[in-house]
């Protein structure tokens, strides 16, 4: 089969398409003929050999995809040949085929396209746990979302608005500000021109944000401690600008701040939990209040271009691969 095969860590040039053996499903697995795959920031950590997400070489990148089941192992009961499915957390979706444990497959609804199906599992379910599981968000709460025009950011903004929150987004450019506003952000701070701590304080009458959703890390987390209100919550769930500096515990005590580490896999601990969260996202899509904002569709041969856009802040919304 054709797949992107990474044999060394490095720049986008290590993303090379090659012919490799088609995988064979084990007794509890299904072989999925991939139609689409999602591109995510975690793919960049893996490609560059980040010590935070170690992946042994060689590997086929991509942790999210959608397709049709071509074959199932002897012990598979959750799905059958011909089913339309999606998945997240299984490495190897930049390829024509992948094997996935059947308990980790998400049955798809007819009305959801393969393009949408590669765009919602990782970022959609992450948005879902970020707004429902870290702290209770009440209508009118001020929630600060970093990288608000990104793939994850746009979903979080829409979900927060659905819950009635007052959303403050940060972005790097005017163009990205327009996109974040269109998704529903009440206030957008262009952090390359404005100080996000000062602006957040202004917007919240000096109080600070109730909750900060931070997937940026190094350039934001330390400043979040000044932008958050007394007894506020911060979720740190990504490091697109690098791993954040250590935090002095005493600084949390001064304002009684809670910081939670976010990792989707810790919120998908059983099939019941996976399907419940996936269905919440599909409900939002089908009800029309959650838009996926697919801004780029690439072929396997073009994944280097796509990763370059994502890594260098040149993308908004979701990038996917059509296989
Ligand atoms: N732990 C989890 O459960 C989980 C799940 C999904 C995603 N994530 C994390 O969520 C974050 C967003 O992921 P995504 O795929 O949706 O990406 P994305 O937000 O579409 O792209 C990253 C954005 O981060 C901002 N950024 C700020 N400083 C940056 C820097 N130095 N280099 C690159 N980007 C920088 C840029 O937006 P501006 O130009 O507006 O600054 C950029 O567009 C990532 O950190 C990812 O690892 C975590």
Coordinates of N, CA, C and O and ligand atoms in Angstrom, one line a residue, residues 40-42 45 122-123 126 129 147 149-152 170-172 176 191 215-216 219 237-241 262-264 310-311 313 315 317, ligand 1:
X40 N -2.9 16.8 12.6 CA -2.9 17.4 13.9 C -1.5 17.9 14.4 O -0.5 17.4 13.9
X41 N -1.5 18.8 15.3 CA -0.2 19.3 15.8 C 0.6 18.2 16.4 O 1.9 18.2 16.3
X42 N 0.0 17.2 17.0 CA 0.8 16.0 17.5 C 1.6 15.4 16.5 O 2.7 14.8 16.7
X45 N 5.0 17.1 16.5 CA 5.8 16.7 17.6 C 6.5 15.3 17.3 O 7.6 15.1 17.5
X122 N -10.4 13.9 16.9 CA -9.4 14.4 17.9 C -9.7 15.7 18.4 O -9.9 15.9 19.6
X123 N -10.0 16.7 17.5 CA -10.2 18.0 18.0 C -11.6 18.2 18.6 O -11.8 18.9 19.6
X126 N -11.7 16.5 22.0 CA -10.9 17.3 22.9 C -11.7 18.6 23.4 O -11.7 18.9 24.5
X129 N -14.2 17.5 26.0 CA -13.8 17.4 27.4 C -13.3 18.7 28.0 O -13.5 19.0 29.2
X147 N -4.9 30.5 20.7 CA -5.0 30.0 19.3 C -6.4 29.7 18.9 O -6.8 28.7 18.4
X149 N -8.2 30.6 16.5 CA -8.6 30.4 15.1 C -8.0 29.1 14.6 O -8.2 28.7 13.4
X150 N -7.4 28.3 15.4 CA -6.8 27.0 15.0 C -7.9 25.9 14.9 O -9.1 26.2 15.2
X151 N -7.5 24.7 14.6 CA -8.4 23.6 14.4 C -9.2 23.4 15.7 O -10.4 23.4 15.7
X152 N -8.4 23.2 16.8 CA -9.1 23.0 18.1 C -9.8 24.3 18.6 O -10.9 24.2 19.1
X170 N -7.3 34.5 21.7 CA -6.1 35.2 21.3 C -5.7 34.6 19.9 O -5.8 33.4 19.7
X171 N -5.1 35.4 19.1 CA -4.7 35.0 17.7 C -3.5 35.9 17.4 O -3.2 36.9 18.0
X172 N -2.7 35.5 16.3 CA -1.5 36.3 16.0 C -1.8 37.4 14.9 O -1.0 38.3 14.8
X176 N -6.7 36.2 11.3 CA -7.2 35.1 12.2 C -8.2 35.6 13.2 O -9.1 34.9 13.6
X191 N -2.3 39.0 19.9 CA -1.3 39.1 20.9 C 0.0 39.6 20.4 O 0.9 39.9 21.2
X215 N -3.5 25.6 24.7 CA -2.8 24.5 24.0 C -1.5 25.1 23.4 O -0.8 24.4 22.6
X216 N -1.1 26.3 23.8 CA 0.1 26.9 23.3 C 1.4 26.7 24.1 O 2.4 26.3 23.6
X219 N 4.9 30.0 25.5 CA 4.7 31.5 25.5 C 3.5 32.0 26.2 O 3.3 33.2 26.3
X237 N -3.0 21.8 27.8 CA -3.3 20.6 27.0 C -2.4 20.5 25.8 O -2.6 19.6 24.9
X238 N -1.5 21.4 25.5 CA -0.7 21.3 24.3 C 0.5 22.3 24.4 O 0.6 23.1 25.4
X239 N 1.4 22.1 23.5 CA 2.7 22.9 23.6 C 3.1 23.3 22.2 O 4.2 23.1 21.8
X240 N 2.2 24.0 21.5 CA 2.6 24.4 20.1 C 3.7 25.4 20.1 O 4.4 25.5 19.1
X241 N 3.9 26.1 21.2 CA 5.1 27.0 21.2 C 6.3 26.4 22.0 O 7.3 27.1 22.2
X262 N -4.4 18.4 30.3 CA -5.4 17.8 29.4 C -4.7 16.8 28.5 O -3.7 17.2 27.9
X263 N -5.3 15.7 28.3 CA -4.8 14.7 27.3 C -6.0 13.8 26.9 O -6.6 13.1 27.8
X264 N -6.5 13.9 25.7 CA -7.7 13.3 25.3 C -7.7 11.8 25.7 O -8.8 11.3 26.0
X310 N 0.7 24.2 9.2 CA 0.3 24.0 10.6 C 1.4 24.4 11.6 O 1.2 25.1 12.5
X311 N 2.6 24.0 11.3 CA 3.7 24.2 12.2 C 4.1 25.7 12.3 O 4.5 26.2 13.3
X313 N 2.2 28.5 11.8 CA 1.1 29.4 12.1 C 0.5 30.0 10.9 O -0.1 31.0 10.9
X315 N -1.9 28.3 9.1 CA -3.2 27.7 8.9 C -4.2 28.2 9.9 O -3.9 28.7 10.9
X317 N -8.3 26.6 11.3 CA -9.2 25.5 11.1 C -8.5 24.2 11.0 O -7.3 24.0 11.3
Ligands
LIG1 N1 -3.9 17.1 24.9 C1 -5.0 16.9 24.0 O1 -6.0 16.3 24.4 C2 -4.9 17.6 22.7 C3 -5.8 17.3 21.7 C4 -5.8 18.0 20.5 C5 -4.9 19.1 20.4 N2 -4.0 19.3 21.4 C6 -3.1 20.5 21.3 O2 -3.9 21.6 20.9 C7 -3.0 22.5 20.3 C8 -3.7 23.0 19.0 O3 -3.7 21.9 18.1 P1 -4.3 22.1 16.6 O4 -3.9 20.8 15.9 O5 -5.7 22.6 16.6 O6 -3.3 23.2 16.0 P2 -3.7 24.7 15.6 O7 -4.2 25.4 16.9 O8 -4.5 24.7 14.4 O9 -2.3 25.3 15.3 C9 -1.4 25.8 16.2 C10 -1.7 27.3 16.5 O10 -1.0 27.6 17.7 C11 -0.6 29.0 17.7 N3 0.8 29.1 18.1 C12 1.3 30.0 19.0 N4 2.6 29.9 19.1 C13 3.0 29.0 18.2 C14 4.3 28.6 17.8 N5 5.4 29.0 18.4 N6 4.4 27.7 16.8 C15 3.3 27.2 16.2 N7 2.0 27.6 16.5 C16 1.9 28.5 17.5 C17 -0.8 29.5 16.2 O11 -2.0 30.3 16.2 P3 -1.7 31.9 16.3 O12 -1.1 32.2 15.0 O13 -3.1 32.4 16.4 O14 -0.9 32.1 17.4 C18 -1.0 28.2 15.5 O15 -1.8 28.4 14.3 C19 -1.7 21.8 20.0 O16 -0.8 22.2 21.0 C20 -2.1 20.4 20.2 O17 -1.0 19.6 20.6 C21 -4.0 18.6 22.5

